[in-house]
Amino acid sequence: MHRCLKVTELLDLIFSYLEPFPLTLKFLASHLDDNFERRHTSDLIVLACTCTIFNGPALDIIWRTQTTLQNLLRCMPHDLFTIVRNNNKRTMTLCRPIVAADWDRALVYAQRVRNFGFCVNEAQVSLSAIFPALASSLPGDKIFPNLIHLQWSPEADSDFPYLRLFLAQTVTDLSISCMGSSSNASLFTAFALQCPKLTRVKVNLKYKISPPSDTDASHTDASPILSEFTRHLEFVEDLGMSILDFSVIPHIARSRTLRSLQIAELHNPPPYSSPPLAVPLSFIRLDQLRLENVSVDAASGVLRLSTDAPLQTLSIGLHERLNIKATEVVYDTLGKCTRSQSSLTMLMLFHREVDSSGMHDGYMISSRAMQHLFSLGNLVRVLIHSPCGFDLDDALVARMARAWPQVELLELRESVAPAKQPITVDCLRSFAQYCPRLRNLHMTFNACFISSNTTVAVVPQSSLSCLKVAHSRLSSRNAMHVAQFLVSIFPRLACVEAGVRYNEDDSDESAWERRQGGWDEVQYYVQEIQLHAAENAESSGSDSDSDILGSTSTVLPITRRIGDSQRLHIN
């Protein structure tokens, strides 16, 4: 054996290349393929049997990440368990009582486990029948005493309490998914005490009633219990909770370690009209904030505490149907997050309410609300959803483009087609002029008329490749001229897509089909113009955008998909 192979660091480096997948990928793949473990550990098993020097490192990698408890149970005596089949379900049962000596060999390997994910599905063997015996016979407190990452998502609600067998003091990463019953929620109080080093915590409570009704006692009990659990997380850096009470938010805001916060539901927030809570230096390290299904009061309450947060990513999902005033409250509060004005790069604001019944202009996102966001000058990705449109015009779009010069993706989505479309296709000049990095644009505008105003020369923008026109109106006679205009300012445009049809009345179906067909023509013309321009540029030995555009000022033969070939003059 070469002496280099006796250096521990070299062995660790060599064996690291044989580790199949990180925990998350292995956890997912193992539940898609029962042979995953066997197929990707065969080389390591051979190395473990080769010599003593290879044995330890190979076994460490083989056992480091486990996505089932069965591998450990196979190390116990063969006469201990049997598998009973009932239709398509397999259940492991005891053949005899477990004694302490039965654990001897299994616990030797259990010490090597660092990552464990327990998620039983219908294709796997249920361990519910043997958990009581495992708990009562275990020689020590924990099955995996050196565990670091733990994922716990049992199929049976009765299996959830046995999470305690795996909550070693060494656990720093805990992900739990279980039924949101009061009995399960009550166990969380002790979890933080058993794992004092937790830095990443994800808790997802599932309910048989979706969404839970107001009279569902199990649902209402979970909020204060999980909030109390959260209070004991002293060193948490990444926190994701399916439900919390707003009373715990000021405590979380004082954390000096928290970097990522995700909350699905936030109960009992103070009214947004109430005075803001006085929490100095709140969320001073928070760079990712996601509120998934909250009210205006909850969203504005958290944002008020985030003025000192160096947010980089912000996502807010509002579950209410908001009028103009309520929307302005949230947007105004966000615009006042002073530290985020220079740090925020990704912004997602959306409404979970997509029912179009009763929608009118009173539910639009107003121009005043949008202007509150213009102070966020370093945005790179912006996704904003409105129930029925945006109260914008070309001048305000120009201000938006100037305010967000770094933007690469901009999506302004509507659930339904807005009744009015004051934005015209000319607004795209502003993006070409002020947003040189913009690659994807999604917005609704009126393309029935193109202004002949060319007083401001616009340098072609070469980054935009995808334009999604959503509910934009288009005159069928104007398709070629719109295509010419688009190519003149976005010469590298690859696709023009109309929006999907949803939440529109059946009476609008023919109008939607005409609009869709019109934009299909625009897409066709864009490709033909670019093809002809590229051929001209190639023949002239130039490949710059300006030269390519210049080459389109000739008579261009275009064969349409419908009808006879025509000769179209590109001005």
PDB file of C-alpha atoms in Angstrom, residues 246-387:
ATOM      1  CA  PHE A 246     -47.773  37.509  15.105  1.00  0.00           C
ATOM      2  CA  SER A 247     -46.854  37.976  18.764  1.00  0.00           C
ATOM      3  CA  VAL A 248     -43.627  36.023  18.188  1.00  0.00           C
ATOM      4  CA  ILE A 249     -42.460  38.213  15.278  1.00  0.00           C
ATOM      5  CA  PRO A 250     -40.842  40.915  17.480  1.00  0.00           C
ATOM      6  CA  HIS A 251     -38.896  38.159  19.244  1.00  0.00           C
ATOM      7  CA  ILE A 252     -37.729  36.711  15.920  1.00  0.00           C
ATOM      8  CA  ALA A 253     -36.816  40.205  14.732  1.00  0.00           C
ATOM      9  CA  ARG A 254     -34.301  40.555  17.570  1.00  0.00           C
ATOM     10  CA  SER A 255     -32.332  37.541  16.330  1.00  0.00           C
ATOM     11  CA  ARG A 256     -28.725  38.282  15.457  1.00  0.00           C
ATOM     12  CA  THR A 257     -28.335  35.088  13.410  1.00  0.00           C
ATOM     13  CA  LEU A 258     -31.519  34.827  11.292  1.00  0.00           C
ATOM     14  CA  ARG A 259     -30.815  35.163   7.559  1.00  0.00           C
ATOM     15  CA  SER A 260     -33.872  33.517   5.963  1.00  0.00           C
ATOM     16  CA  LEU A 261     -37.504  33.607   7.139  1.00  0.00           C
ATOM     17  CA  GLN A 262     -40.466  31.855   5.512  1.00  0.00           C
ATOM     18  CA  ILE A 263     -43.990  31.941   6.987  1.00  0.00           C
ATOM     19  CA  ALA A 264     -47.039  30.467   5.282  1.00  0.00           C
ATOM     20  CA  GLU A 265     -49.718  31.838   7.638  1.00  0.00           C
ATOM     21  CA  LEU A 266     -49.469  34.578  10.256  1.00  0.00           C
ATOM     22  CA  HIS A 267     -52.293  34.876  12.760  1.00  0.00           C
ATOM     23  CA  ASN A 268     -53.523  37.798  14.877  1.00  0.00           C
ATOM     24  CA  PRO A 269     -51.519  40.659  13.364  1.00  0.00           C
ATOM     25  CA  PRO A 270     -52.198  44.206  14.609  1.00  0.00           C
ATOM     26  CA  PRO A 271     -54.186  46.462  12.238  1.00  0.00           C
ATOM     27  CA  TYR A 272     -51.943  48.314   9.819  1.00  0.00           C
ATOM     28  CA  SER A 273     -53.446  51.565  11.132  1.00  0.00           C
ATOM     29  CA  SER A 274     -52.002  50.897  14.605  1.00  0.00           C
ATOM     30  CA  PRO A 275     -48.652  52.447  15.664  1.00  0.00           C
ATOM     31  CA  PRO A 276     -45.611  50.401  14.604  1.00  0.00           C
ATOM     32  CA  LEU A 277     -43.904  48.201  17.180  1.00  0.00           C
ATOM     33  CA  ALA A 278     -40.719  49.618  18.660  1.00  0.00           C
ATOM     34  CA  VAL A 279     -38.055  46.976  18.022  1.00  0.00           C
ATOM     35  CA  PRO A 280     -34.684  48.671  17.443  1.00  0.00           C
ATOM     36  CA  LEU A 281     -32.224  47.018  15.057  1.00  0.00           C
ATOM     37  CA  SER A 282     -34.701  44.353  13.949  1.00  0.00           C
ATOM     38  CA  PHE A 283     -33.840  41.664  11.375  1.00  0.00           C
ATOM     39  CA  ILE A 284     -30.332  43.094  11.014  1.00  0.00           C
ATOM     40  CA  ARG A 285     -29.039  40.014   9.115  1.00  0.00           C
ATOM     41  CA  LEU A 286     -32.205  38.944   7.292  1.00  0.00           C
ATOM     42  CA  ASP A 287     -31.622  38.732   3.535  1.00  0.00           C
ATOM     43  CA  GLN A 288     -34.498  36.429   2.483  1.00  0.00           C
ATOM     44  CA  LEU A 289     -38.129  36.946   3.509  1.00  0.00           C
ATOM     45  CA  ARG A 290     -41.099  34.976   2.210  1.00  0.00           C
ATOM     46  CA  LEU A 291     -44.694  35.472   3.410  1.00  0.00           C
ATOM     47  CA  GLU A 292     -46.829  33.002   1.485  1.00  0.00           C
ATOM     48  CA  ASN A 293     -50.493  33.458   2.417  1.00  0.00           C
ATOM     49  CA  VAL A 294     -50.947  36.474   4.659  1.00  0.00           C
ATOM     50  CA  SER A 295     -53.225  39.462   5.155  1.00  0.00           C
ATOM     51  CA  VAL A 296     -52.437  43.118   4.554  1.00  0.00           C
ATOM     52  CA  ASP A 297     -52.097  43.619   8.304  1.00  0.00           C
ATOM     53  CA  ALA A 298     -49.608  40.752   8.610  1.00  0.00           C
ATOM     54  CA  ALA A 299     -47.533  41.801   5.600  1.00  0.00           C
ATOM     55  CA  SER A 300     -47.341  45.458   6.598  1.00  0.00           C
ATOM     56  CA  GLY A 301     -46.592  44.486  10.210  1.00  0.00           C
ATOM     57  CA  VAL A 302     -43.582  42.383   9.229  1.00  0.00           C
ATOM     58  CA  LEU A 303     -42.347  44.994   6.744  1.00  0.00           C
ATOM     59  CA  ARG A 304     -42.504  47.696   9.408  1.00  0.00           C
ATOM     60  CA  LEU A 305     -40.034  45.640  11.414  1.00  0.00           C
ATOM     61  CA  SER A 306     -37.804  45.154   8.367  1.00  0.00           C
ATOM     62  CA  THR A 307     -36.529  48.700   7.882  1.00  0.00           C
ATOM     63  CA  ASP A 308     -33.064  47.609   9.076  1.00  0.00           C
ATOM     64  CA  ALA A 309     -33.088  44.321   7.146  1.00  0.00           C
ATOM     65  CA  PRO A 310     -30.596  43.977   4.255  1.00  0.00           C
ATOM     66  CA  LEU A 311     -33.143  42.049   2.196  1.00  0.00           C
ATOM     67  CA  GLN A 312     -31.991  40.536  -1.073  1.00  0.00           C
ATOM     68  CA  THR A 313     -35.065  38.397  -1.823  1.00  0.00           C
ATOM     69  CA  LEU A 314     -38.637  39.280  -0.849  1.00  0.00           C
ATOM     70  CA  SER A 315     -41.815  37.350  -1.685  1.00  0.00           C
ATOM     71  CA  ILE A 316     -45.267  38.281  -0.375  1.00  0.00           C
ATOM     72  CA  GLY A 317     -48.462  36.381  -1.175  1.00  0.00           C
ATOM     73  CA  LEU A 318     -51.665  38.148  -0.100  1.00  0.00           C
ATOM     74  CA  HIS A 319     -54.700  35.930   0.431  1.00  0.00           C
ATOM     75  CA  GLU A 320     -57.281  38.720   0.391  1.00  0.00           C
ATOM     76  CA  ARG A 321     -59.008  40.470  -2.476  1.00  0.00           C
ATOM     77  CA  LEU A 322     -57.466  43.902  -2.005  1.00  0.00           C
ATOM     78  CA  ASN A 323     -58.793  47.257  -3.084  1.00  0.00           C
ATOM     79  CA  ILE A 324     -56.515  50.061  -4.224  1.00  0.00           C
ATOM     80  CA  LYS A 325     -56.023  51.537  -0.750  1.00  0.00           C
ATOM     81  CA  ALA A 326     -55.062  48.238   0.890  1.00  0.00           C
ATOM     82  CA  THR A 327     -52.540  47.479  -1.846  1.00  0.00           C
ATOM     83  CA  GLU A 328     -51.002  50.921  -1.469  1.00  0.00           C
ATOM     84  CA  VAL A 329     -50.488  50.270   2.255  1.00  0.00           C
ATOM     85  CA  VAL A 330     -48.298  47.220   1.573  1.00  0.00           C
ATOM     86  CA  TYR A 331     -46.370  48.851  -1.267  1.00  0.00           C
ATOM     87  CA  ASP A 332     -45.828  52.051   0.721  1.00  0.00           C
ATOM     88  CA  THR A 333     -44.501  50.113   3.711  1.00  0.00           C
ATOM     89  CA  LEU A 334     -42.152  48.168   1.451  1.00  0.00           C
ATOM     90  CA  GLY A 335     -40.845  51.337  -0.152  1.00  0.00           C
ATOM     91  CA  LYS A 336     -39.865  52.624   3.304  1.00  0.00           C
ATOM     92  CA  CYS A 337     -37.565  49.665   4.028  1.00  0.00           C
ATOM     93  CA  THR A 338     -34.562  51.940   3.717  1.00  0.00           C
ATOM     94  CA  ARG A 339     -31.777  49.385   3.955  1.00  0.00           C
ATOM     95  CA  SER A 340     -33.405  47.168   1.331  1.00  0.00           C
ATOM     96  CA  GLN A 341     -33.493  50.004  -1.191  1.00  0.00           C
ATOM     97  CA  SER A 342     -29.919  49.216  -2.152  1.00  0.00           C
ATOM     98  CA  SER A 343     -29.782  45.491  -1.313  1.00  0.00           C
ATOM     99  CA  LEU A 344     -33.040  44.026  -2.699  1.00  0.00           C
ATOM    100  CA  THR A 345     -32.506  42.202  -6.005  1.00  0.00           C
ATOM    101  CA  MET A 346     -35.545  39.903  -6.247  1.00  0.00           C
ATOM    102  CA  LEU A 347     -39.124  41.010  -5.561  1.00  0.00           C
ATOM    103  CA  MET A 348     -42.289  38.891  -5.858  1.00  0.00           C
ATOM    104  CA  LEU A 349     -45.692  40.347  -4.938  1.00  0.00           C
ATOM    105  CA  PHE A 350     -48.757  38.294  -5.789  1.00  0.00           C
ATOM    106  CA  HIS A 351     -52.396  37.733  -4.881  1.00  0.00           C
ATOM    107  CA  ARG A 352     -53.753  34.268  -4.235  1.00  0.00           C
ATOM    108  CA  GLU A 353     -57.231  35.537  -5.120  1.00  0.00           C
ATOM    109  CA  VAL A 354     -57.732  34.707  -8.803  1.00  0.00           C
ATOM    110  CA  ASP A 355     -61.557  34.544  -8.925  1.00  0.00           C
ATOM    111  CA  SER A 356     -62.579  37.067 -11.559  1.00  0.00           C
ATOM    112  CA  SER A 357     -66.170  37.476 -10.336  1.00  0.00           C
ATOM    113  CA  GLY A 358     -66.885  41.026  -9.224  1.00  0.00           C
ATOM    114  CA  MET A 359     -63.511  42.339 -10.349  1.00  0.00           C
ATOM    115  CA  HIS A 360     -63.390  45.980 -11.453  1.00  0.00           C
ATOM    116  CA  ASP A 361     -60.949  48.876 -11.626  1.00  0.00           C
ATOM    117  CA  GLY A 362     -61.119  49.274  -7.852  1.00  0.00           C
ATOM    118  CA  TYR A 363     -58.920  46.180  -7.556  1.00  0.00           C
ATOM    119  CA  MET A 364     -56.180  47.385  -9.888  1.00  0.00           C
ATOM    120  CA  ILE A 365     -52.708  48.151  -8.613  1.00  0.00           C
ATOM    121  CA  SER A 366     -52.593  51.920  -8.731  1.00  0.00           C
ATOM    122  CA  SER A 367     -49.869  54.106 -10.174  1.00  0.00           C
ATOM    123  CA  ARG A 368     -49.261  55.470  -6.683  1.00  0.00           C
ATOM    124  CA  ALA A 369     -48.640  51.967  -5.343  1.00  0.00           C
ATOM    125  CA  MET A 370     -46.165  51.194  -8.113  1.00  0.00           C
ATOM    126  CA  GLN A 371     -44.284  54.443  -7.537  1.00  0.00           C
ATOM    127  CA  HIS A 372     -43.588  53.369  -3.949  1.00  0.00           C
ATOM    128  CA  LEU A 373     -41.399  50.609  -5.418  1.00  0.00           C
ATOM    129  CA  PHE A 374     -39.251  52.904  -7.539  1.00  0.00           C
ATOM    130  CA  SER A 375     -36.934  53.512  -4.577  1.00  0.00           C
ATOM    131  CA  LEU A 376     -35.737  49.892  -4.878  1.00  0.00           C
ATOM    132  CA  GLY A 377     -33.031  50.719  -7.356  1.00  0.00           C
ATOM    133  CA  ASN A 378     -31.077  47.446  -7.591  1.00  0.00           C
ATOM    134  CA  LEU A 379     -33.881  45.059  -8.529  1.00  0.00           C
ATOM    135  CA  VAL A 380     -32.849  42.292 -10.917  1.00  0.00           C
ATOM    136  CA  ARG A 381     -35.965  40.077 -10.913  1.00  0.00           C
ATOM    137  CA  VAL A 382     -39.443  41.578 -10.446  1.00  0.00           C
ATOM    138  CA  LEU A 383     -42.672  39.555 -10.494  1.00  0.00           C
ATOM    139  CA  ILE A 384     -45.879  41.402  -9.564  1.00  0.00           C
ATOM    140  CA  HIS A 385     -49.353  39.913  -9.880  1.00  0.00           C
ATOM    141  CA  SER A 386     -52.513  42.014 -10.004  1.00  0.00           C
ATOM    142  CA  PRO A 387     -56.085  40.691  -9.976  1.00  0.00           C
TER     143      PRO A 387
END
